[in-house]
mmCIF file of N, CA and C in Angstrom:
data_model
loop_
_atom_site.group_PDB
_atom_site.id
_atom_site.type_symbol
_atom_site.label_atom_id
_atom_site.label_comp_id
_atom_site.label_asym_id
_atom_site.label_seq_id
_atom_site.Cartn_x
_atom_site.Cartn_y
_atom_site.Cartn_z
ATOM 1 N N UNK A 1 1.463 -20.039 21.092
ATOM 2 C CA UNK A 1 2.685 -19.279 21.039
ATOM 3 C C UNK A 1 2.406 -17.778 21.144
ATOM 4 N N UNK A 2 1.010 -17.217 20.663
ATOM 5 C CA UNK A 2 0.921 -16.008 20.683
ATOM 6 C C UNK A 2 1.055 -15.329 21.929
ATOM 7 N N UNK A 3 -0.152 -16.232 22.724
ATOM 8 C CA UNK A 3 0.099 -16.201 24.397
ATOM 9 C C UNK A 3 1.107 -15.503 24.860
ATOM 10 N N UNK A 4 1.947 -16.781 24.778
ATOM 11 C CA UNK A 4 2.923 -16.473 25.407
ATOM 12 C C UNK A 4 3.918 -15.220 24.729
ATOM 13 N N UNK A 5 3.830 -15.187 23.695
ATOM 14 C CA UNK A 5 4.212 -13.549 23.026
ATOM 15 C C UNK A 5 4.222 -12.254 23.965
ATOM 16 N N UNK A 6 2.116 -12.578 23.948
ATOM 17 C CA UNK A 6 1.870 -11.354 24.772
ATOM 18 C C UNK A 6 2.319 -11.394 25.921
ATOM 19 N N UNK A 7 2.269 -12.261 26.668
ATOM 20 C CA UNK A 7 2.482 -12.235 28.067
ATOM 21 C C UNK A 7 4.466 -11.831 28.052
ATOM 22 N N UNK A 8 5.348 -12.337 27.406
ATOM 23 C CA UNK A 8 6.930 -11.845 27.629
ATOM 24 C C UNK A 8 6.340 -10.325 27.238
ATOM 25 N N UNK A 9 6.018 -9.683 26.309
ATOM 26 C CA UNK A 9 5.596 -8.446 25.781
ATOM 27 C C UNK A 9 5.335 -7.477 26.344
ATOM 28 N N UNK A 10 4.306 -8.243 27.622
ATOM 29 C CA UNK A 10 3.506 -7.398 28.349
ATOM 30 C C UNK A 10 4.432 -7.245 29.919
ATOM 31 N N UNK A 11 5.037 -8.101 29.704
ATOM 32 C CA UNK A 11 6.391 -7.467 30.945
ATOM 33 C C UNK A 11 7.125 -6.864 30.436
ATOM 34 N N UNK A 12 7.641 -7.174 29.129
ATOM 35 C CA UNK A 12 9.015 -5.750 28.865
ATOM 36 C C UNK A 12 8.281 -4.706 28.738
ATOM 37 N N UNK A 13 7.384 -4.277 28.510
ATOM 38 C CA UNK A 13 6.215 -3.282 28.786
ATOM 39 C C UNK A 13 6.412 -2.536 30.092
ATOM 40 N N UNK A 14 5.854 -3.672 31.043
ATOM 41 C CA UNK A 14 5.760 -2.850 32.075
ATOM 42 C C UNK A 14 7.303 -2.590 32.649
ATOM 43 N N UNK A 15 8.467 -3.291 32.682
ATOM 44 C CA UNK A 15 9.566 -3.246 33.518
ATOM 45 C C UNK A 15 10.249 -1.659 32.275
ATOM 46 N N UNK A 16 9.778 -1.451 30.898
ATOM 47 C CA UNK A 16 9.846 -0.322 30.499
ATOM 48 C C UNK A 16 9.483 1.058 31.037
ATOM 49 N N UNK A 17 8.175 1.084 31.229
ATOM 50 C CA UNK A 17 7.254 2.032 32.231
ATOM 51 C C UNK A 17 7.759 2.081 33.578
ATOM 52 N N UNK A 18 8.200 1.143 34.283
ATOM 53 C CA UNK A 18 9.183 1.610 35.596
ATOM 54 C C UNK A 18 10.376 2.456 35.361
ATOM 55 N N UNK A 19 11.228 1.843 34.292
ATOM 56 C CA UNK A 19 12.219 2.394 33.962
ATOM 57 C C UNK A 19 12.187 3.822 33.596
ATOM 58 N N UNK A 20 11.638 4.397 33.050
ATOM 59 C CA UNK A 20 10.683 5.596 31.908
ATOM 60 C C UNK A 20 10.701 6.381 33.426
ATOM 61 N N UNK A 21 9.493 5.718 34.582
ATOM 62 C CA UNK A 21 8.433 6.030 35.066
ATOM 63 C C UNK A 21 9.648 7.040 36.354
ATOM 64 N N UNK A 22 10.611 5.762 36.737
ATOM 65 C CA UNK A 22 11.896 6.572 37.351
ATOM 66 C C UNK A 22 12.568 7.281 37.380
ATOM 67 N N UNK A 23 13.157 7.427 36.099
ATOM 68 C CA UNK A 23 14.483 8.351 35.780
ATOM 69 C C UNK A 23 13.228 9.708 35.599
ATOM 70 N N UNK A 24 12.221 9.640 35.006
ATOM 71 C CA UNK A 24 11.357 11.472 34.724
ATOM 72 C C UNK A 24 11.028 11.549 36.254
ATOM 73 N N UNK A 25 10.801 10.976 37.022
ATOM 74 C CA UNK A 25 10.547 11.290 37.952
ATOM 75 C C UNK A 25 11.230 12.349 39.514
ATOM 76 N N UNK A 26 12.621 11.099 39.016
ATOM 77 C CA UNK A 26 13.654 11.371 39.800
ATOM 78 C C UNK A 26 14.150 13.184 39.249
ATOM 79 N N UNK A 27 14.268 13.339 37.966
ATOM 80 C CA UNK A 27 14.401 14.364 37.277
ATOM 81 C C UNK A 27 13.729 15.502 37.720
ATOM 82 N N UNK A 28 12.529 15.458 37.271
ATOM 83 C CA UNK A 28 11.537 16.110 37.549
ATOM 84 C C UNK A 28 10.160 15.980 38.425
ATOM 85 N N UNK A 29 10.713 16.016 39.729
ATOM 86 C CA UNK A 29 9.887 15.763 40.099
ATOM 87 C C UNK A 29 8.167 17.076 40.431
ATOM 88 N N UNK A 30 6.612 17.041 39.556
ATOM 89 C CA UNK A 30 6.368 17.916 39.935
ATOM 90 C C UNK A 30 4.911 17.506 40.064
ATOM 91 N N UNK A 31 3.902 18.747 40.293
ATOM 92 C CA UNK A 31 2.407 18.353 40.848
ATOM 93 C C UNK A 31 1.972 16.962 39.775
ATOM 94 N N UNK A 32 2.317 17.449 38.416
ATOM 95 C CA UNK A 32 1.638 16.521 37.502
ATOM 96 C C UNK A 32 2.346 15.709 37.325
ATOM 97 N N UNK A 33 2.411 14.499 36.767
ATOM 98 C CA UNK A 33 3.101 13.641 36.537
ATOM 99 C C UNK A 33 3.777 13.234 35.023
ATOM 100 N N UNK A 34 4.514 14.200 35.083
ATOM 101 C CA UNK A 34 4.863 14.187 33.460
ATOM 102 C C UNK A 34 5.291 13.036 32.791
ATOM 103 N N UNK A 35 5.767 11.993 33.792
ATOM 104 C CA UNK A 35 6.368 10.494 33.164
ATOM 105 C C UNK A 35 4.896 9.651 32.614
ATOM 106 N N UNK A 36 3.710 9.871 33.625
ATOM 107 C CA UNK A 36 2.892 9.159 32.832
ATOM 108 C C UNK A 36 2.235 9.704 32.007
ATOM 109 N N UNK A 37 2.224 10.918 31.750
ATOM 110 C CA UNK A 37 1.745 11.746 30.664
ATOM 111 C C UNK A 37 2.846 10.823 29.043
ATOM 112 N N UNK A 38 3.892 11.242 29.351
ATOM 113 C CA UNK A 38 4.805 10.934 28.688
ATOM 114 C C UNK A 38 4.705 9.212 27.730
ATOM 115 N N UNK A 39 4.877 8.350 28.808
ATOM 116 C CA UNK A 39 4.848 7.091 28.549
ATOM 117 C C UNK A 39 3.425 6.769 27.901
ATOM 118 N N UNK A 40 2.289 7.334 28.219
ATOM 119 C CA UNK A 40 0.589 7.561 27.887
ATOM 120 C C UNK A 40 0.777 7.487 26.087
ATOM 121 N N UNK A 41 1.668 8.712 26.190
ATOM 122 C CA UNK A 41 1.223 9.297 24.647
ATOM 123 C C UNK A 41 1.935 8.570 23.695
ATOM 124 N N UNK A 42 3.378 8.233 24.523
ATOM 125 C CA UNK A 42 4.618 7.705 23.420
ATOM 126 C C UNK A 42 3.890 5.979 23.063
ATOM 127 N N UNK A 43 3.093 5.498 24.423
ATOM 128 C CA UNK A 43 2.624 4.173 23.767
ATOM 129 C C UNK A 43 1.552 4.187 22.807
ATOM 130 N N UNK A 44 0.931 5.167 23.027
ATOM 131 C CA UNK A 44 -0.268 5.313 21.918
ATOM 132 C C UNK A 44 0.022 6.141 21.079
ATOM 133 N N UNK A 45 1.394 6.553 20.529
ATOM 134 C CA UNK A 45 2.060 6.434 19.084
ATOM 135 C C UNK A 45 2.401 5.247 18.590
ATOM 136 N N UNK A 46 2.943 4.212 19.544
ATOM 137 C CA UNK A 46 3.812 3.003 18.762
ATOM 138 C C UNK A 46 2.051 2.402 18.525
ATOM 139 N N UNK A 47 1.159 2.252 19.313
ATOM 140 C CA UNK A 47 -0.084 1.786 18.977
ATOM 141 C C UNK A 47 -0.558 2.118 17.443
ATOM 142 N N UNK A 48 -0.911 3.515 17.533
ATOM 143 C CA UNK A 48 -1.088 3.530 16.164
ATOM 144 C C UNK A 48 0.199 3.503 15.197
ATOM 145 N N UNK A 49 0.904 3.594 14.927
ATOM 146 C CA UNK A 49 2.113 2.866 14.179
ATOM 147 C C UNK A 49 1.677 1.583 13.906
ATOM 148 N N UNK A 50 1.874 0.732 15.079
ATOM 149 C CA UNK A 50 0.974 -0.775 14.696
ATOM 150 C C UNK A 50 -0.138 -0.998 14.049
ATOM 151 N N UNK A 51 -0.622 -0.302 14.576
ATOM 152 C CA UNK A 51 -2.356 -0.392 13.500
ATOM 153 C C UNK A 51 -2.617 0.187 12.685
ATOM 154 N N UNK A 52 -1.238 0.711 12.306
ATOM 155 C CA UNK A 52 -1.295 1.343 10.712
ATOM 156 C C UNK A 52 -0.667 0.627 9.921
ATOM 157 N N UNK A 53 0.079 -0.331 10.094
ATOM 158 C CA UNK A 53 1.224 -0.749 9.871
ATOM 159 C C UNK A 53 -0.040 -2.503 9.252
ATOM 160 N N UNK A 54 -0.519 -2.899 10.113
ATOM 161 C CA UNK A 54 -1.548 -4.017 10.054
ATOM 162 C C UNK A 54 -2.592 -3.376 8.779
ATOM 163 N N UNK A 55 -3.217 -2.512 9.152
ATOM 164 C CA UNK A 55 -4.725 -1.756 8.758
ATOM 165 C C UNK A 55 -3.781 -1.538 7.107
ATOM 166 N N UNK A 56 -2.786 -1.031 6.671
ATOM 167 C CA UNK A 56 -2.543 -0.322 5.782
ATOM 168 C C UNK A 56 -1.461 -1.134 5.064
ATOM 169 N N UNK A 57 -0.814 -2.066 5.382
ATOM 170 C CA UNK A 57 0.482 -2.456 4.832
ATOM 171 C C UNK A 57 0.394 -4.244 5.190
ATOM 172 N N UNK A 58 -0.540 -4.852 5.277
ATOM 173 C CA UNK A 58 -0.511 -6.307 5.455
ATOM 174 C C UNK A 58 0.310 -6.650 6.348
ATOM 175 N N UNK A 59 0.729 -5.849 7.549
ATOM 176 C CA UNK A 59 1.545 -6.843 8.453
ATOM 177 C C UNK A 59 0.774 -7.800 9.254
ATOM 178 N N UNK A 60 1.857 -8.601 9.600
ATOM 179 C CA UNK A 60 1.092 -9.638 9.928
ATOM 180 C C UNK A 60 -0.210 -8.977 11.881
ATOM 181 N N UNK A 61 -1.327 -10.067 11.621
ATOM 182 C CA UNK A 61 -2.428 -9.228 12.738
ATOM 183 C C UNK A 61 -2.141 -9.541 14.212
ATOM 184 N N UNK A 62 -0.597 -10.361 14.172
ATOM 185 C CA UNK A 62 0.208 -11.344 15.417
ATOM 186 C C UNK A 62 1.162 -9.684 16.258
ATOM 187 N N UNK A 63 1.415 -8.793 15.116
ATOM 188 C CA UNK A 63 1.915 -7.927 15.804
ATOM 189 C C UNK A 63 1.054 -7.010 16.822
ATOM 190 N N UNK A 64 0.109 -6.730 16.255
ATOM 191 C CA UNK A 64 -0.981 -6.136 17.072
ATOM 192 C C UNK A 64 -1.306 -6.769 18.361
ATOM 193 N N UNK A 65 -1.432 -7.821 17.835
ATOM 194 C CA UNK A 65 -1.768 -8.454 19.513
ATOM 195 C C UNK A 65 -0.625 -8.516 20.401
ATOM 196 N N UNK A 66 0.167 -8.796 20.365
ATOM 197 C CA UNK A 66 1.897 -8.668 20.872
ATOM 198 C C UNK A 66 2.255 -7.785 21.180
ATOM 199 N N UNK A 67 2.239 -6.589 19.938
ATOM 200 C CA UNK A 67 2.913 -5.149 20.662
ATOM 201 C C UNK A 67 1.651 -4.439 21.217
ATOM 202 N N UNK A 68 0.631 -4.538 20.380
ATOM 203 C CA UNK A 68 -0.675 -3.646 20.752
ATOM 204 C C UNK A 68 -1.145 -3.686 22.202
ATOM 205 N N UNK A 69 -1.461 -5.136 22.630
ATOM 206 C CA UNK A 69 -1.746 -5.546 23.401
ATOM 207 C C UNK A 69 -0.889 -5.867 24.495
ATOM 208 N N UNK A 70 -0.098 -6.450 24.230
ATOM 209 C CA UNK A 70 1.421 -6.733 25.122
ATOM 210 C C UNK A 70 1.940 -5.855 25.742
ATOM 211 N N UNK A 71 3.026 -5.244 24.854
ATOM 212 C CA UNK A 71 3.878 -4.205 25.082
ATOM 213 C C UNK A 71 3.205 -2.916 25.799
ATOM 214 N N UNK A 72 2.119 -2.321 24.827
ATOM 215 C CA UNK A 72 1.334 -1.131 25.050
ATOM 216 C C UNK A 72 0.858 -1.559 25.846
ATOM 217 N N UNK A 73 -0.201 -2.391 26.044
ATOM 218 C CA UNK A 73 -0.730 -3.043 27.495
ATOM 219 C C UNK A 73 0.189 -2.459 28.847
ATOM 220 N N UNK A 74 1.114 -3.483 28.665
ATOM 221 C CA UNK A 74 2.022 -3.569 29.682
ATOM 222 C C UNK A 74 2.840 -1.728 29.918
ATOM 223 N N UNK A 75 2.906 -1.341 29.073
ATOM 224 C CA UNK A 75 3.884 -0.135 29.238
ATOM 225 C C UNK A 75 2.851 1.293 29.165
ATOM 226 N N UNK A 76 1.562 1.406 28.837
ATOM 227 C CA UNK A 76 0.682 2.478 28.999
ATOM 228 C C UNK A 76 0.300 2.475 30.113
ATOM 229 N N UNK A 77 -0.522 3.671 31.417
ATOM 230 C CA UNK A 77 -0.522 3.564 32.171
ATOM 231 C C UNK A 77 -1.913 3.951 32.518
ATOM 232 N N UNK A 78 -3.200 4.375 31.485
ATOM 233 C CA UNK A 78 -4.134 4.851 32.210
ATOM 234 C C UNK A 78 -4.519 5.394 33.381
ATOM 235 N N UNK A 79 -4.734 3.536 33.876
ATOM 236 C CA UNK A 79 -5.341 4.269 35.391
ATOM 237 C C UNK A 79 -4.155 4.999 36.234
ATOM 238 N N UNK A 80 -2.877 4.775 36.458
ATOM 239 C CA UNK A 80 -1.950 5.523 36.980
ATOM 240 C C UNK A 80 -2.587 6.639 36.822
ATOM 241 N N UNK A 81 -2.721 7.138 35.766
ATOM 242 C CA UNK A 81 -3.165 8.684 35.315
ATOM 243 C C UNK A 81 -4.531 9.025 35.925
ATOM 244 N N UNK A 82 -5.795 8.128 36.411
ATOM 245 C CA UNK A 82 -6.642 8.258 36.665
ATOM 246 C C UNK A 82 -6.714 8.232 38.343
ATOM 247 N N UNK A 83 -5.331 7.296 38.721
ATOM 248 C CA UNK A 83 -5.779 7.626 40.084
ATOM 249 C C UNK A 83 -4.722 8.622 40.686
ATOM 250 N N UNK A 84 -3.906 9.352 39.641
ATOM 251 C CA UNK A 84 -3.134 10.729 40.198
ATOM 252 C C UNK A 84 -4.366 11.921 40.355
ATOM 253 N N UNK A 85 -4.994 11.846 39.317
ATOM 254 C CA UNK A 85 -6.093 12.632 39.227
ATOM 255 C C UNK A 85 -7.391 12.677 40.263
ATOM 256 N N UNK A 86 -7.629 11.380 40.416
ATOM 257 C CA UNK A 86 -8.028 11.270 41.907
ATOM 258 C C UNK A 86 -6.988 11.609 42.807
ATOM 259 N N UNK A 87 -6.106 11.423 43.272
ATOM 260 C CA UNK A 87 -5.133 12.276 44.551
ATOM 261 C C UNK A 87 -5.190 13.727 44.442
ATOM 262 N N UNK A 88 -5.114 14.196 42.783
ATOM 263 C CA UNK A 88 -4.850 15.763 43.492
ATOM 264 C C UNK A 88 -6.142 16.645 43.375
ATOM 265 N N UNK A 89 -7.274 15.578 42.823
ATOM 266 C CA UNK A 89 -8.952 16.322 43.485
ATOM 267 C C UNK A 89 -8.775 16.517 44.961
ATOM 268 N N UNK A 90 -8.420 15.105 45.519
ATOM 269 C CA UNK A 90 -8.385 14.961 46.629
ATOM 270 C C UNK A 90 -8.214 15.675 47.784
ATOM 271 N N UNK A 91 -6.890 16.380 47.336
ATOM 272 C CA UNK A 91 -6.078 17.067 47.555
ATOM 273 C C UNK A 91 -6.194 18.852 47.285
ATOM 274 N N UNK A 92 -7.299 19.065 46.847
ATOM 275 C CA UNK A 92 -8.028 20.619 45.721
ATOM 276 C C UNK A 92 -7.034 21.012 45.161
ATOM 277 N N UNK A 93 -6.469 20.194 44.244
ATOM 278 C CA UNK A 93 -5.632 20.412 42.764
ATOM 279 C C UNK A 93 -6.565 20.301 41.882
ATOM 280 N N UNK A 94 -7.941 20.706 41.826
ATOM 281 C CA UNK A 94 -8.683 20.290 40.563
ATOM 282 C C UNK A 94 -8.160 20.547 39.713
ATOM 283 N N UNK A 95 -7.644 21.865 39.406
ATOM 284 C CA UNK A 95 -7.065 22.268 37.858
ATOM 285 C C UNK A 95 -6.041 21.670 37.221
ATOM 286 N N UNK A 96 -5.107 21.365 38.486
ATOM 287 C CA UNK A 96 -3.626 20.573 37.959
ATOM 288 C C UNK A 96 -4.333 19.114 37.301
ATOM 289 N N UNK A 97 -5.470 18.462 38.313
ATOM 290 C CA UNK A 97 -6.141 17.548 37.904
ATOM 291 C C UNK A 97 -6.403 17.152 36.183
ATOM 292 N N UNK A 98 -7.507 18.432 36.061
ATOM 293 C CA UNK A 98 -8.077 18.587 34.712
ATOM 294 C C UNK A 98 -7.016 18.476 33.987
ATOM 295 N N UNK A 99 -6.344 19.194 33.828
ATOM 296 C CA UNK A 99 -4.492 19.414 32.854
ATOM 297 C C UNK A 99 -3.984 18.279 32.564
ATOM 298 N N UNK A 100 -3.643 17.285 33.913
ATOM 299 C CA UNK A 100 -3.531 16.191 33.886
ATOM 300 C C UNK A 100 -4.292 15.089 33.035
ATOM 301 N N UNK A 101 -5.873 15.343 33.195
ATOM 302 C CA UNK A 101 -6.456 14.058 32.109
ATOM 303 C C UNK A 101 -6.691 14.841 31.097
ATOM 304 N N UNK A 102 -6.681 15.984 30.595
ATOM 305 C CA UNK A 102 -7.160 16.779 29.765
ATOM 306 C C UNK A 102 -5.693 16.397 28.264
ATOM 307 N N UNK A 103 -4.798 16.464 29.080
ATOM 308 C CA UNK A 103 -3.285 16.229 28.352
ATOM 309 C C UNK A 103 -2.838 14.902 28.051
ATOM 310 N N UNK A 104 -3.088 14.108 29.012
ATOM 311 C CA UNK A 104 -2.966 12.771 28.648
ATOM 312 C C UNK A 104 -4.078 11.943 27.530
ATOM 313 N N UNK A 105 -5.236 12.156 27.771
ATOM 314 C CA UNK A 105 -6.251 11.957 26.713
ATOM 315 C C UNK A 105 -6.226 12.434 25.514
ATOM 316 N N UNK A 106 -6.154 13.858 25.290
ATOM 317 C CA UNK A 106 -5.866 14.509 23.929
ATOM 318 C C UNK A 106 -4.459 13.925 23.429
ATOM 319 N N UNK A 107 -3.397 14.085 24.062
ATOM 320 C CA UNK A 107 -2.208 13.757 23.607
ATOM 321 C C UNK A 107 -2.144 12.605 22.882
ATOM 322 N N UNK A 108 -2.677 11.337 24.203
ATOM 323 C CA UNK A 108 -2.476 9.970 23.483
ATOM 324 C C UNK A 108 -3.596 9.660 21.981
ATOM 325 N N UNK A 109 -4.598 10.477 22.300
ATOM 326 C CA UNK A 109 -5.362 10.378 21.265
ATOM 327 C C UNK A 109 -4.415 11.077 19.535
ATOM 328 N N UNK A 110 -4.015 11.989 19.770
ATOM 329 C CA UNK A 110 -3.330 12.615 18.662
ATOM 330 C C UNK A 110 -2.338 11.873 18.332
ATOM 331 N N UNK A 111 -1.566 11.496 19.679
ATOM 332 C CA UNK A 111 0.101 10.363 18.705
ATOM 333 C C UNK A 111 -0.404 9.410 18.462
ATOM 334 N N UNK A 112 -1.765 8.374 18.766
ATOM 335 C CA UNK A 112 -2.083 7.477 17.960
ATOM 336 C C UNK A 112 -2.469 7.849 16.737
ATOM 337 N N UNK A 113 -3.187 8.644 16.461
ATOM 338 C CA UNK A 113 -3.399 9.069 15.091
ATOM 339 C C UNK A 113 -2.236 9.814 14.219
ATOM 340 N N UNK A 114 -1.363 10.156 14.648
ATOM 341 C CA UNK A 114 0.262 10.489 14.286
ATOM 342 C C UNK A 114 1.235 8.884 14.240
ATOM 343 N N UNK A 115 1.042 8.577 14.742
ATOM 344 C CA UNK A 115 1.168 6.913 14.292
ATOM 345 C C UNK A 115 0.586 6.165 13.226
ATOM 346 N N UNK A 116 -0.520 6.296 12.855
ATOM 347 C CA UNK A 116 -1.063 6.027 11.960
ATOM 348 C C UNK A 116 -0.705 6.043 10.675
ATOM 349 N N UNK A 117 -0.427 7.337 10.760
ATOM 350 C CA UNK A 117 -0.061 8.604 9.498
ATOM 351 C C UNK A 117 1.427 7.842 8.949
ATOM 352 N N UNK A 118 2.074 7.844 10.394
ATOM 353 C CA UNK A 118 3.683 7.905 10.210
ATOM 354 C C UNK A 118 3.107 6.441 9.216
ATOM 355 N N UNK A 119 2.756 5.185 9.771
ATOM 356 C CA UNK A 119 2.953 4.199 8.965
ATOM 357 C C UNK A 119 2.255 4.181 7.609
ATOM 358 N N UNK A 120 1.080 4.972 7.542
ATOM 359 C CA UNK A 120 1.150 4.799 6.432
ATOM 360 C C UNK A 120 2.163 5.688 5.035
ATOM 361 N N UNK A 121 3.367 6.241 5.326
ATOM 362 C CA UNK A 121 3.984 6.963 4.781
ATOM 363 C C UNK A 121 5.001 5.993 3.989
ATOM 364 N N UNK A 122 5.009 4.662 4.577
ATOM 365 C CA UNK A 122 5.986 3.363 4.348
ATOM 366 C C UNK A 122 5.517 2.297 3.778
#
């Protein structure tokens, strides 16, 4: 049953990240890609939320794999981010490049650990 958890999980995930990935786009459209910056960091808040939430408060370890894995799976975008960054080397955007993984890495790294925090406050 978990399986199959992750796997429904890991599509509302991703059909999330289209959704997300569209409307910032359509909006704003600019060198960097602020939707996957965006979607990057906001999933690796609900990440750590989850694994604070498990790690700190006995929830059950079925959510982690489900949302952790699933959802975040499905709705974080890494390599998106890795192969924009390859296009605008490509392209001699190095700097917009750097900005690009420089922001997405630090970021998602900090709202997971701001996730953390948040759950353990509950």
């Amino acid at each position: 049953m978990t399986a199959v958890l992750v796997v429904l999980a890991g599509a509302l995930g991703a059909v999330a990240r289209f959704a997300v990935d569209s409307a910032v786009t359509r909006r704003w459209p600019t060198t960097i890609s602020w939707a996957t910056v965006g979607i990057n960091v906001s999933g690796s808040f609900l990440l750590g939320v989850v694994a604070g939430a498990v790690a700190l408060h006995s929830a059950p370890d079925a959510w982690q794999t489900v949302v952790g894995t699933g959802f975040c799976g499905g709705y974080t975008t890494f390599g998106t981010a890795m192969v924009q960054a390859v296009r605008l080397t490509r392209s001699t955007r190095i700097g917009a490049a750097a900005i690009g993984i420089l922001l997405t890495l630090g970021a998602s790294i900090a709202a997971c650990a701001a996730g953390f925090v948040v759950a353990a406050q509950f």
